[in-house]
CSV table of N, CA and C in Angstrom, one decimal:
chain,number,residue,atom,x,y,z
A,29,UNK,N,73.1,104.1,50.3
A,29,UNK,CA,73.0,105.1,51.4
A,29,UNK,C,73.0,104.4,52.8
A,30,UNK,N,72.3,103.3,52.8
A,30,UNK,CA,72.2,102.6,54.1
A,30,UNK,C,73.5,102.0,54.5
A,31,UNK,N,74.3,101.5,53.5
A,31,UNK,CA,75.6,100.9,53.8
A,31,UNK,C,76.6,102.0,54.3
A,32,UNK,N,76.5,103.2,53.7
A,32,UNK,CA,77.3,104.3,54.2
A,32,UNK,C,77.0,104.7,55.6
A,33,UNK,N,75.7,104.7,56.0
A,33,UNK,CA,75.3,104.9,57.4
A,33,UNK,C,75.8,103.9,58.3
A,34,UNK,N,75.8,102.6,57.9
A,34,UNK,CA,76.3,101.5,58.7
A,34,UNK,C,77.8,101.6,58.9
A,35,UNK,N,78.5,102.0,57.9
A,35,UNK,CA,80.0,102.2,58.0
A,35,UNK,C,80.3,103.3,58.9
A,36,UNK,N,79.6,104.4,58.8
A,36,UNK,CA,79.8,105.5,59.7
A,36,UNK,C,79.5,105.1,61.2
A,37,UNK,N,78.5,104.3,61.4
A,37,UNK,CA,78.2,103.9,62.8
A,37,UNK,C,79.2,103.0,63.3
A,38,UNK,N,79.7,102.1,62.5
A,38,UNK,CA,80.8,101.2,62.9
A,38,UNK,C,82.1,101.9,63.2
A,39,UNK,N,82.5,102.9,62.4
A,39,UNK,CA,83.6,103.7,62.7
A,39,UNK,C,83.5,104.5,63.9
A,40,UNK,N,82.3,105.1,64.1
A,40,UNK,CA,82.1,105.9,65.3
A,40,UNK,C,82.2,105.0,66.6
A,41,UNK,N,81.6,103.8,66.5
A,41,UNK,CA,81.7,102.9,67.6
A,41,UNK,C,83.1,102.5,67.9
A,42,UNK,N,83.9,102.2,66.9
A,42,UNK,CA,85.3,101.9,67.1
A,42,UNK,C,86.1,103.1,67.8
A,43,UNK,N,85.8,104.3,67.3
A,43,UNK,CA,86.5,105.5,67.9
A,43,UNK,C,86.1,105.6,69.4
A,44,UNK,N,84.8,105.4,69.7
A,44,UNK,CA,84.3,105.5,71.1
A,44,UNK,C,85.0,104.4,72.0
A,45,UNK,N,85.0,103.2,71.5
A,45,UNK,CA,85.6,102.1,72.3
A,45,UNK,C,87.1,102.4,72.5
A,46,UNK,N,87.8,102.8,71.5
A,46,UNK,CA,89.3,103.0,71.6
A,46,UNK,C,89.5,104.2,72.5
A,47,UNK,N,88.7,105.2,72.5
A,47,UNK,CA,88.8,106.4,73.4
A,47,UNK,C,88.6,105.9,74.8
A,48,UNK,N,87.6,105.1,75.1
A,48,UNK,CA,87.3,104.6,76.4
A,48,UNK,C,88.4,103.8,76.9
A,49,UNK,N,89.0,102.9,76.1
A,49,UNK,CA,90.2,102.1,76.5
A,49,UNK,C,91.4,103.0,76.9
A,50,UNK,N,91.6,104.0,76.0
A,50,UNK,CA,92.7,104.9,76.3
A,50,UNK,C,92.5,105.7,77.6
A,51,UNK,N,91.4,106.2,77.8
A,51,UNK,CA,91.1,106.9,79.1
A,51,UNK,C,91.1,106.0,80.3
A,52,UNK,N,90.7,104.8,80.2
A,52,UNK,CA,90.7,103.9,81.3
A,52,UNK,C,92.2,103.5,81.6
A,53,UNK,N,93.0,103.4,80.6
A,53,UNK,CA,94.4,103.1,80.9
A,53,UNK,C,95.1,104.3,81.5
A,54,UNK,N,94.7,105.5,81.1
A,54,UNK,CA,95.3,106.7,81.6
A,54,UNK,C,94.9,107.1,83.0
A,55,UNK,N,93.6,107.0,83.3
A,55,UNK,CA,93.0,107.5,84.5
A,55,UNK,C,92.3,106.4,85.4
A,56,UNK,N,92.0,105.3,84.8
A,56,UNK,CA,91.2,104.3,85.5
A,56,UNK,C,92.0,103.6,86.6
A,57,UNK,N,93.4,103.6,86.6
A,57,UNK,CA,94.2,103.0,87.6
A,57,UNK,C,93.9,103.6,89.0
A,58,UNK,N,93.5,104.8,89.0
A,58,UNK,CA,93.2,105.5,90.4
A,58,UNK,C,92.1,104.8,91.2
A,59,UNK,N,91.3,104.0,90.5
A,59,UNK,CA,90.2,103.3,91.2
A,59,UNK,C,90.8,102.2,92.1
A,60,UNK,N,92.0,101.7,91.7
A,60,UNK,CA,92.7,100.7,92.5
A,60,UNK,C,93.5,101.3,93.7
A,61,UNK,N,93.6,102.6,93.8
A,61,UNK,CA,94.3,103.2,94.9
A,61,UNK,C,95.8,102.9,94.9
A,62,UNK,N,96.4,102.6,96.0
A,62,UNK,CA,97.8,102.4,96.1
A,62,UNK,C,98.2,101.0,95.6
A,63,UNK,N,97.2,100.1,95.4
A,63,UNK,CA,97.5,98.8,94.8
A,63,UNK,C,98.1,98.9,93.4
A,64,UNK,N,97.7,100.0,92.7
A,64,UNK,CA,98.2,100.2,91.3
A,64,UNK,C,99.4,101.1,91.2
A,65,UNK,N,100.0,101.6,92.3
A,65,UNK,CA,101.1,102.5,92.3
A,65,UNK,C,102.4,101.8,92.2
A,66,UNK,N,103.4,102.5,91.6
A,66,UNK,CA,104.7,101.9,91.3
A,66,UNK,C,105.8,102.8,92.1
A,67,UNK,N,107.0,102.2,92.2
A,67,UNK,CA,108.1,103.0,92.8
A,67,UNK,C,108.5,104.1,91.9
A,68,UNK,N,109.0,105.2,92.4
A,68,UNK,CA,109.4,106.3,91.7
A,68,UNK,C,110.7,106.8,92.3
A,69,UNK,N,111.5,107.4,91.4
A,69,UNK,CA,112.7,108.1,91.9
A,69,UNK,C,112.4,109.5,92.2
A,70,UNK,N,112.5,109.9,93.5
A,70,UNK,CA,112.2,111.2,94.0
A,70,UNK,C,113.4,112.1,94.1
A,71,UNK,N,113.4,113.2,93.5
A,71,UNK,CA,114.6,114.1,93.5
A,71,UNK,C,114.4,115.2,94.6
A,72,UNK,N,113.2,115.7,94.9
A,72,UNK,CA,113.0,116.7,95.9
A,72,UNK,C,111.6,116.6,96.5
A,73,UNK,N,111.4,117.0,97.7
A,73,UNK,CA,110.2,117.1,98.4
A,73,UNK,C,110.2,118.4,99.2
A,74,UNK,N,109.2,119.3,99.0
A,74,UNK,CA,109.1,120.6,99.7
A,74,UNK,C,107.7,120.6,100.3
A,75,UNK,N,107.7,120.7,101.6
A,75,UNK,CA,106.4,120.8,102.3
A,75,UNK,C,106.1,122.2,102.8
A,76,UNK,N,105.0,122.8,102.3
A,76,UNK,CA,104.6,124.1,102.7
A,76,UNK,C,103.3,124.0,103.5
A,77,UNK,N,102.7,125.1,103.9
A,77,UNK,CA,101.5,125.1,104.8
A,77,UNK,C,100.4,124.4,104.1
A,78,UNK,N,100.1,124.7,102.9
A,78,UNK,CA,98.9,124.1,102.2
A,78,UNK,C,99.2,123.2,101.0
A,79,UNK,N,100.5,123.0,100.7
A,79,UNK,CA,100.8,122.2,99.6
A,79,UNK,C,102.1,121.4,99.9
A,80,UNK,N,102.2,120.3,99.1
A,80,UNK,CA,103.4,119.5,99.1
A,80,UNK,C,103.9,119.4,97.7
A,81,UNK,N,105.1,119.8,97.4
A,81,UNK,CA,105.7,119.9,96.0
A,81,UNK,C,106.7,118.7,95.9
A,82,UNK,N,106.5,117.8,94.9
A,82,UNK,CA,107.4,116.7,94.7
A,82,UNK,C,107.8,116.6,93.3
A,83,UNK,N,109.1,116.4,93.1
A,83,UNK,CA,109.6,116.2,91.7
A,83,UNK,C,110.3,114.9,91.7
A,84,UNK,N,110.3,114.3,90.5
A,84,UNK,CA,111.0,113.0,90.4
A,84,UNK,C,110.9,112.4,89.0
A,85,UNK,N,111.2,111.1,88.9
A,85,UNK,CA,111.3,110.5,87.5
A,85,UNK,C,110.9,109.0,87.7
A,86,UNK,N,110.7,108.4,86.5
A,86,UNK,CA,110.5,107.0,86.4
A,86,UNK,C,111.9,106.3,86.5
A,87,UNK,N,112.1,105.4,87.5
A,87,UNK,CA,113.4,104.8,87.7
A,87,UNK,C,113.8,103.7,86.7
A,88,UNK,N,112.9,103.3,85.8
A,88,UNK,CA,113.2,102.2,84.9
A,88,UNK,C,114.1,102.7,83.7
A,89,UNK,N,114.7,101.7,83.0
A,89,UNK,CA,115.6,102.0,81.9
A,89,UNK,C,114.8,102.3,80.6
A,90,UNK,N,113.6,101.7,80.5
A,90,UNK,CA,112.8,101.9,79.4
A,90,UNK,C,111.9,103.1,79.7
A,91,UNK,N,111.8,104.1,78.8
A,91,UNK,CA,111.0,105.3,79.1
A,91,UNK,C,109.5,105.1,79.3
A,92,UNK,N,109.0,105.3,80.4
A,92,UNK,CA,107.6,105.1,80.7
A,92,UNK,C,107.0,106.5,81.0
A,93,UNK,N,105.8,106.8,80.5
A,93,UNK,CA,105.2,108.1,80.7
A,93,UNK,C,104.5,108.2,82.0
A,94,UNK,N,104.5,109.3,82.6
A,94,UNK,CA,103.9,109.6,83.9
A,94,UNK,C,102.4,109.7,83.7
A,95,UNK,N,101.6,108.9,84.4
A,95,UNK,CA,100.2,108.9,84.3
A,95,UNK,C,99.5,109.7,85.3
A,96,UNK,N,100.1,109.8,86.5
A,96,UNK,CA,99.6,110.6,87.6
A,96,UNK,C,99.9,110.1,88.9
A,97,UNK,N,99.3,110.7,89.9
A,97,UNK,CA,99.6,110.3,91.3
A,97,UNK,C,98.3,110.1,92.1
A,98,UNK,N,98.5,109.4,93.2
A,98,UNK,CA,97.4,109.1,94.1
A,98,UNK,C,97.9,109.5,95.5
A,99,UNK,N,97.1,110.4,96.2
A,99,UNK,CA,97.6,110.9,97.5
A,99,UNK,C,96.5,110.8,98.5
A,100,UNK,N,96.9,110.5,99.7
A,100,UNK,CA,95.9,110.4,100.8
A,100,UNK,C,96.6,111.0,102.1
A,101,UNK,N,95.8,111.8,102.7
A,101,UNK,CA,96.3,112.5,103.9
A,101,UNK,C,95.7,111.9,105.2
A,102,UNK,N,96.5,111.4,106.1
A,102,UNK,CA,96.0,110.8,107.3
A,102,UNK,C,96.9,111.1,108.5
A,103,UNK,N,96.3,111.6,109.6
A,103,UNK,CA,97.0,111.8,110.9
A,103,UNK,C,98.4,112.5,110.7
A,104,UNK,N,98.4,113.6,109.9
A,104,UNK,CA,99.6,114.4,109.7
A,104,UNK,C,100.6,113.7,108.8
A,105,UNK,N,100.2,112.6,108.1
A,105,UNK,CA,101.1,112.0,107.2
A,105,UNK,C,100.4,112.1,105.8
A,106,UNK,N,101.3,112.3,104.8
A,106,UNK,CA,100.8,112.3,103.4
A,106,UNK,C,101.3,111.1,102.7
A,107,UNK,N,100.5,110.2,102.3
A,107,UNK,CA,100.9,109.0,101.6
A,107,UNK,C,100.7,109.3,100.1
A,108,UNK,N,101.7,109.0,99.3
A,108,UNK,CA,101.6,109.4,97.9
A,108,UNK,C,102.1,108.2,97.1
A,109,UNK,N,101.5,107.9,95.9
A,109,UNK,CA,101.9,106.9,95.0
A,109,UNK,C,101.9,107.4,93.6
A,110,UNK,N,102.7,106.8,92.7
A,110,UNK,CA,102.8,107.2,91.4
A,110,UNK,C,102.5,106.1,90.4
A,111,UNK,N,102.1,106.4,89.2
A,111,UNK,CA,101.8,105.5,88.2
A,111,UNK,C,102.5,105.9,86.9
A,112,UNK,N,103.2,104.9,86.2
A,112,UNK,CA,103.8,105.1,84.9
A,112,UNK,C,103.3,104.1,84.0
A,113,UNK,N,103.3,104.4,82.7
A,113,UNK,CA,102.9,103.4,81.7
A,113,UNK,C,103.7,103.5,80.4
A,114,UNK,N,104.1,102.3,79.9
A,114,UNK,CA,104.9,102.2,78.7
A,114,UNK,C,104.2,102.8,77.5
A,115,UNK,N,102.9,102.6,77.5
A,115,UNK,CA,102.1,103.1,76.4
A,115,UNK,C,102.2,104.6,76.3
A,116,UNK,N,102.2,105.3,77.4
A,116,UNK,CA,102.2,106.7,77.4
A,116,UNK,C,103.7,107.3,77.3
A,117,UNK,N,104.7,106.4,77.3
A,117,UNK,CA,106.1,106.8,77.1
A,117,UNK,C,106.3,107.4,75.8
A,118,UNK,N,105.5,107.1,74.8
A,118,UNK,CA,105.6,107.7,73.5
A,118,UNK,C,105.1,109.2,73.5
A,119,UNK,N,104.2,109.5,74.4
A,119,UNK,CA,103.6,110.9,74.5
A,119,UNK,C,104.3,111.8,75.5
A,120,UNK,N,104.8,111.2,76.6
A,120,UNK,CA,105.3,112.0,77.7
A,120,UNK,C,106.6,111.3,78.2
A,121,UNK,N,107.3,112.1,79.0
A,121,UNK,CA,108.5,111.5,79.7
A,121,UNK,C,108.0,111.0,81.1
A,122,UNK,N,108.9,110.3,81.8
A,122,UNK,CA,108.6,109.8,83.1
A,122,UNK,C,108.9,110.8,84.2
A,123,UNK,N,109.4,112.0,83.8
A,123,UNK,CA,109.6,113.1,84.8
A,123,UNK,C,108.3,113.7,85.2
A,124,UNK,N,108.3,114.0,86.5
A,124,UNK,CA,107.1,114.7,87.0
A,124,UNK,C,107.4,115.8,88.0
A,125,UNK,N,106.5,116.8,88.1
A,125,UNK,CA,106.7,117.9,89.0
A,125,UNK,C,105.3,118.3,89.4
A,126,UNK,N,104.9,117.8,90.6
A,126,UNK,CA,103.5,117.9,91.1
A,126,UNK,C,103.4,118.7,92.3
A,127,UNK,N,102.3,119.4,92.5
A,127,UNK,CA,102.0,120.1,93.8
A,127,UNK,C,100.6,119.5,94.3
A,128,UNK,N,100.7,119.0,95.5
A,128,UNK,CA,99.5,118.3,96.1
A,128,UNK,C,98.9,119.2,97.2
A,129,UNK,N,97.7,119.6,97.1
A,129,UNK,CA,97.1,120.4,98.1
A,129,UNK,C,96.8,119.6,99.4
A,130,UNK,N,97.0,120.1,100.6
A,130,UNK,CA,96.8,119.4,101.8
A,130,UNK,C,95.9,120.3,102.7
A,131,UNK,N,95.2,119.6,103.6
A,131,UNK,CA,94.3,120.3,104.5
A,131,UNK,C,94.9,120.7,105.8
A,132,UNK,N,95.7,119.8,106.4
A,132,UNK,CA,96.3,120.0,107.7
A,132,UNK,C,97.8,120.1,107.7
A,133,UNK,N,98.4,120.1,108.9
A,133,UNK,CA,99.9,120.1,109.0
A,133,UNK,C,100.4,118.8,108.7
A,134,UNK,N,101.4,118.7,107.8
A,134,UNK,CA,102.1,117.5,107.4
A,134,UNK,C,103.4,117.3,108.2
A,135,UNK,N,103.5,116.1,108.8
A,135,UNK,CA,104.7,115.8,109.6
A,135,UNK,C,105.6,114.8,108.8
A,136,UNK,N,105.0,114.1,107.9
A,136,UNK,CA,105.8,113.1,107.2
A,136,UNK,C,105.2,112.9,105.8
A,137,UNK,N,106.0,112.7,104.8
A,137,UNK,CA,105.6,112.3,103.4
A,137,UNK,C,106.1,110.9,103.2
A,138,UNK,N,105.2,110.0,102.8
A,138,UNK,CA,105.5,108.6,102.6
A,138,UNK,C,105.2,108.1,101.2
A,139,UNK,N,106.2,107.5,100.5
A,139,UNK,CA,105.9,106.9,99.2
A,139,UNK,C,105.4,105.5,99.4
A,140,UNK,N,104.2,105.3,98.9
A,140,UNK,CA,103.5,104.0,99.1
A,140,UNK,C,103.3,103.3,97.8
A,141,UNK,N,103.6,102.1,97.7
A,141,UNK,CA,103.3,101.2,96.5
A,141,UNK,C,102.5,100.1,97.0
A,142,UNK,N,102.3,99.1,96.1
A,142,UNK,CA,101.5,98.0,96.5
A,142,UNK,C,102.0,97.2,97.7
A,143,UNK,N,103.4,97.1,97.7
A,143,UNK,CA,104.0,96.2,98.7
A,143,UNK,C,104.8,97.0,99.8
A,144,UNK,N,105.3,98.2,99.5
A,144,UNK,CA,106.2,98.9,100.3
A,144,UNK,C,105.8,100.3,100.7
A,145,UNK,N,106.4,100.8,101.7
A,145,UNK,CA,106.3,102.2,102.1
A,145,UNK,C,107.7,102.7,102.4
A,146,UNK,N,108.0,103.9,102.0
A,146,UNK,CA,109.3,104.5,102.2
A,146,UNK,C,109.1,106.0,102.6
A,147,UNK,N,109.7,106.4,103.7
A,147,UNK,CA,109.6,107.8,104.1
A,147,UNK,C,110.4,108.7,103.2
A,148,UNK,N,109.8,109.7,102.7
A,148,UNK,CA,110.5,110.7,101.8
A,148,UNK,C,110.9,111.9,102.5
A,149,UNK,N,110.1,112.4,103.4
A,149,UNK,CA,110.4,113.6,104.1
A,149,UNK,C,109.8,113.5,105.5
A,150,UNK,N,110.6,114.0,106.4
A,150,UNK,CA,110.1,114.1,107.8
A,150,UNK,C,110.3,115.5,108.4
A,151,UNK,N,109.4,115.9,109.2
A,151,UNK,CA,109.5,117.3,109.7
A,151,UNK,C,110.8,117.6,110.5
A,152,UNK,N,111.3,116.6,111.1
A,152,UNK,CA,112.6,116.8,111.9
A,152,UNK,C,113.8,116.7,111.0
A,153,UNK,N,113.8,115.9,110.0
A,153,UNK,CA,115.1,115.7,109.2
A,153,UNK,C,115.0,116.3,107.8
A,154,UNK,N,113.8,116.6,107.3
A,154,UNK,CA,113.7,117.1,106.0
A,154,UNK,C,113.7,116.0,104.9
A,155,UNK,N,114.1,116.3,103.7
A,155,UNK,CA,114.1,115.4,102.6
A,155,UNK,C,115.1,114.2,102.9
A,156,UNK,N,114.6,113.0,102.7
A,156,UNK,CA,115.4,111.8,102.9
A,156,UNK,C,115.7,111.2,101.5
A,157,UNK,N,116.9,111.4,101.0
A,157,UNK,CA,117.1,110.8,99.6
A,157,UNK,C,117.0,109.3,99.7
A,158,UNK,N,116.5,108.7,98.6
A,158,UNK,CA,116.3,107.2,98.6
A,158,UNK,C,117.6,106.6,98.2
A,159,UNK,N,117.9,105.4,98.7
A,159,UNK,CA,119.0,104.6,98.3
A,159,UNK,C,118.6,103.6,97.3
A,160,UNK,N,119.2,103.6,96.1
A,160,UNK,CA,118.8,102.6,95.1
A,160,UNK,C,119.6,101.4,95.2
Protein backbone atom coordinates (compact mmCIF):
# COMPACT_ATOMS: atom_id res chain seq x y z
CA UNK A 1 0.00 0.00 0.00
CA UNK A 2 2.83 2.40 0.85
CA UNK A 3 4.63 1.66 -2.42
CA UNK A 4 1.42 2.39 -4.37
CA UNK A 5 1.14 5.74 -2.59
CA UNK A 6 4.79 6.55 -3.44
CA UNK A 7 4.27 5.65 -7.09
CA UNK A 8 1.19 7.88 -7.21
CA UNK A 9 3.11 10.80 -5.64
CA UNK A 10 6.00 10.37 -8.09
CA UNK A 11 3.65 10.27 -11.09
CA UNK A 12 1.75 13.30 -9.83
CA UNK A 13 5.03 15.19 -9.34
CA UNK A 14 6.13 14.33 -12.88
CA UNK A 15 2.81 15.55 -14.31
CA UNK A 16 3.05 18.83 -12.36
CA UNK A 17 6.65 19.44 -13.47
CA UNK A 18 5.90 18.68 -17.13
CA UNK A 19 2.83 20.94 -17.03
CA UNK A 20 4.90 23.75 -15.53
CA UNK A 21 7.56 23.35 -18.25
CA UNK A 22 4.90 23.31 -20.96
CA UNK A 23 3.20 26.46 -19.62
CA UNK A 24 6.52 28.26 -19.16
CA UNK A 25 7.42 27.54 -22.78
CA UNK A 26 4.03 28.66 -23.99
CA UNK A 27 3.53 31.82 -21.89
CA UNK A 28 6.72 32.47 -19.93
CA UNK A 29 8.49 34.17 -22.87
CA UNK A 30 6.36 37.29 -22.26
CA UNK A 31 8.44 38.01 -19.16
CA UNK A 32 11.34 38.83 -21.50
CA UNK A 33 9.31 41.44 -23.40
CA UNK A 34 10.51 42.30 -26.88
CA UNK A 35 13.84 40.51 -26.29
CA UNK A 36 12.01 37.21 -26.89
CA UNK A 37 10.08 38.35 -29.99
CA UNK A 38 10.73 37.07 -33.50
CA UNK A 39 10.13 38.40 -36.98
CA UNK A 40 6.74 37.69 -38.52
CA UNK A 41 5.20 37.91 -41.97
CA UNK A 42 2.41 40.48 -41.71
CA UNK A 43 -0.40 40.28 -44.29
CA UNK A 44 -2.68 43.07 -43.03
CA UNK A 45 -2.96 45.78 -40.38
CA UNK A 46 -6.24 47.57 -39.65
CA UNK A 47 -6.28 50.40 -37.11
CA UNK A 48 -9.62 51.33 -35.57
CA UNK A 49 -10.51 53.69 -32.73
CA UNK A 50 -10.06 51.23 -29.86
CA UNK A 51 -8.39 48.22 -31.51
CA UNK A 52 -5.64 47.23 -33.92
CA UNK A 53 -6.27 44.09 -35.98
CA UNK A 54 -3.20 42.26 -37.36
CA UNK A 55 -3.04 39.07 -39.44
CA UNK A 56 0.10 37.23 -40.46
CA UNK A 57 2.16 34.06 -40.44
CA UNK A 58 5.45 32.52 -39.35
CA UNK A 59 7.95 33.29 -42.14
CA UNK A 60 10.10 30.16 -41.67
CA UNK A 61 10.01 27.06 -43.84
CA UNK A 62 9.55 24.72 -40.86
CA UNK A 63 6.05 25.06 -39.36
CA UNK A 64 6.26 26.78 -35.98
CA UNK A 65 3.20 27.31 -33.82
CA UNK A 66 2.05 30.80 -32.85
CA UNK A 67 2.59 31.29 -29.10
CA UNK A 68 1.31 34.83 -28.78
CA UNK A 69 2.14 38.50 -29.02
CA UNK A 70 3.55 41.24 -26.84
CA UNK A 71 2.28 44.79 -27.36
CA UNK A 72 3.17 48.16 -25.87
CA UNK A 73 1.51 51.49 -26.59
CA UNK A 74 3.69 54.63 -26.29
CA UNK A 75 3.18 58.18 -27.59
CA UNK A 76 0.69 57.26 -30.32
CA UNK A 77 2.78 54.30 -31.47
CA UNK A 78 1.91 50.65 -30.97
CA UNK A 79 4.96 48.39 -30.71
CA UNK A 80 4.11 44.74 -31.28
CA UNK A 81 6.19 41.56 -31.24
CA UNK A 82 5.36 37.93 -31.95
CA UNK A 83 6.62 34.58 -30.72
CA UNK A 84 6.61 31.21 -32.47
CA UNK A 85 7.78 27.81 -31.24
CA UNK A 86 8.67 24.61 -33.07
CA UNK A 87 7.31 22.59 -30.15
CA UNK A 88 3.86 24.07 -30.63
CA UNK A 89 4.01 23.61 -34.41
CA UNK A 90 2.55 20.16 -33.83
CA UNK A 91 -0.52 21.67 -32.14
CA UNK A 92 -1.06 24.92 -34.06
CA UNK A 93 -0.09 26.62 -37.30
CA UNK A 94 2.05 29.73 -37.49
CA UNK A 95 -0.88 31.75 -38.83
CA UNK A 96 -2.35 34.34 -36.52
CA UNK A 97 -5.28 36.75 -36.47
CA UNK A 98 -5.20 39.03 -33.42
CA UNK A 99 -7.02 42.09 -32.18
CA UNK A 100 -5.11 44.33 -29.75
CA UNK A 101 -7.08 46.78 -27.57
CA UNK A 102 -5.59 50.30 -27.43
CA UNK A 103 -6.28 53.24 -25.14
CA UNK A 104 -5.36 56.24 -27.28
CA UNK A 105 -5.10 57.28 -30.91
CA UNK A 106 -2.55 55.22 -32.85
CA UNK A 107 -0.44 56.99 -35.50
CA UNK A 108 1.97 54.16 -36.23
CA UNK A 109 2.23 50.38 -35.73
CA UNK A 110 5.78 49.05 -35.40
CA UNK A 111 6.97 45.42 -35.50
CA UNK A 112 9.68 45.11 -32.86
CA UNK A 113 12.05 42.19 -32.36
CA UNK A 114 15.17 41.80 -30.25
CA UNK A 115 17.35 43.63 -32.78
CA UNK A 116 15.10 45.43 -35.28
CA UNK A 117 12.08 47.67 -35.70
CA UNK A 118 9.98 47.90 -38.87
CA UNK A 119 7.02 50.18 -39.47
CA UNK A 120 3.93 48.17 -40.45
CA UNK A 121 1.30 50.89 -40.64
CA UNK A 122 1.39 54.67 -40.62
CA UNK A 123 -1.58 57.04 -40.32
CA UNK A 124 -0.60 58.90 -43.51
CA UNK A 125 0.31 55.97 -45.75
CA UNK A 126 -1.67 53.03 -44.33
CA UNK A 127 -0.37 49.43 -44.41
CA UNK A 128 3.27 49.16 -45.48
CA UNK A 129 3.92 45.69 -46.95
CA UNK A 130 7.23 44.22 -45.83
CA UNK A 131 9.93 43.39 -48.33
CA UNK A 132 11.46 39.97 -47.74
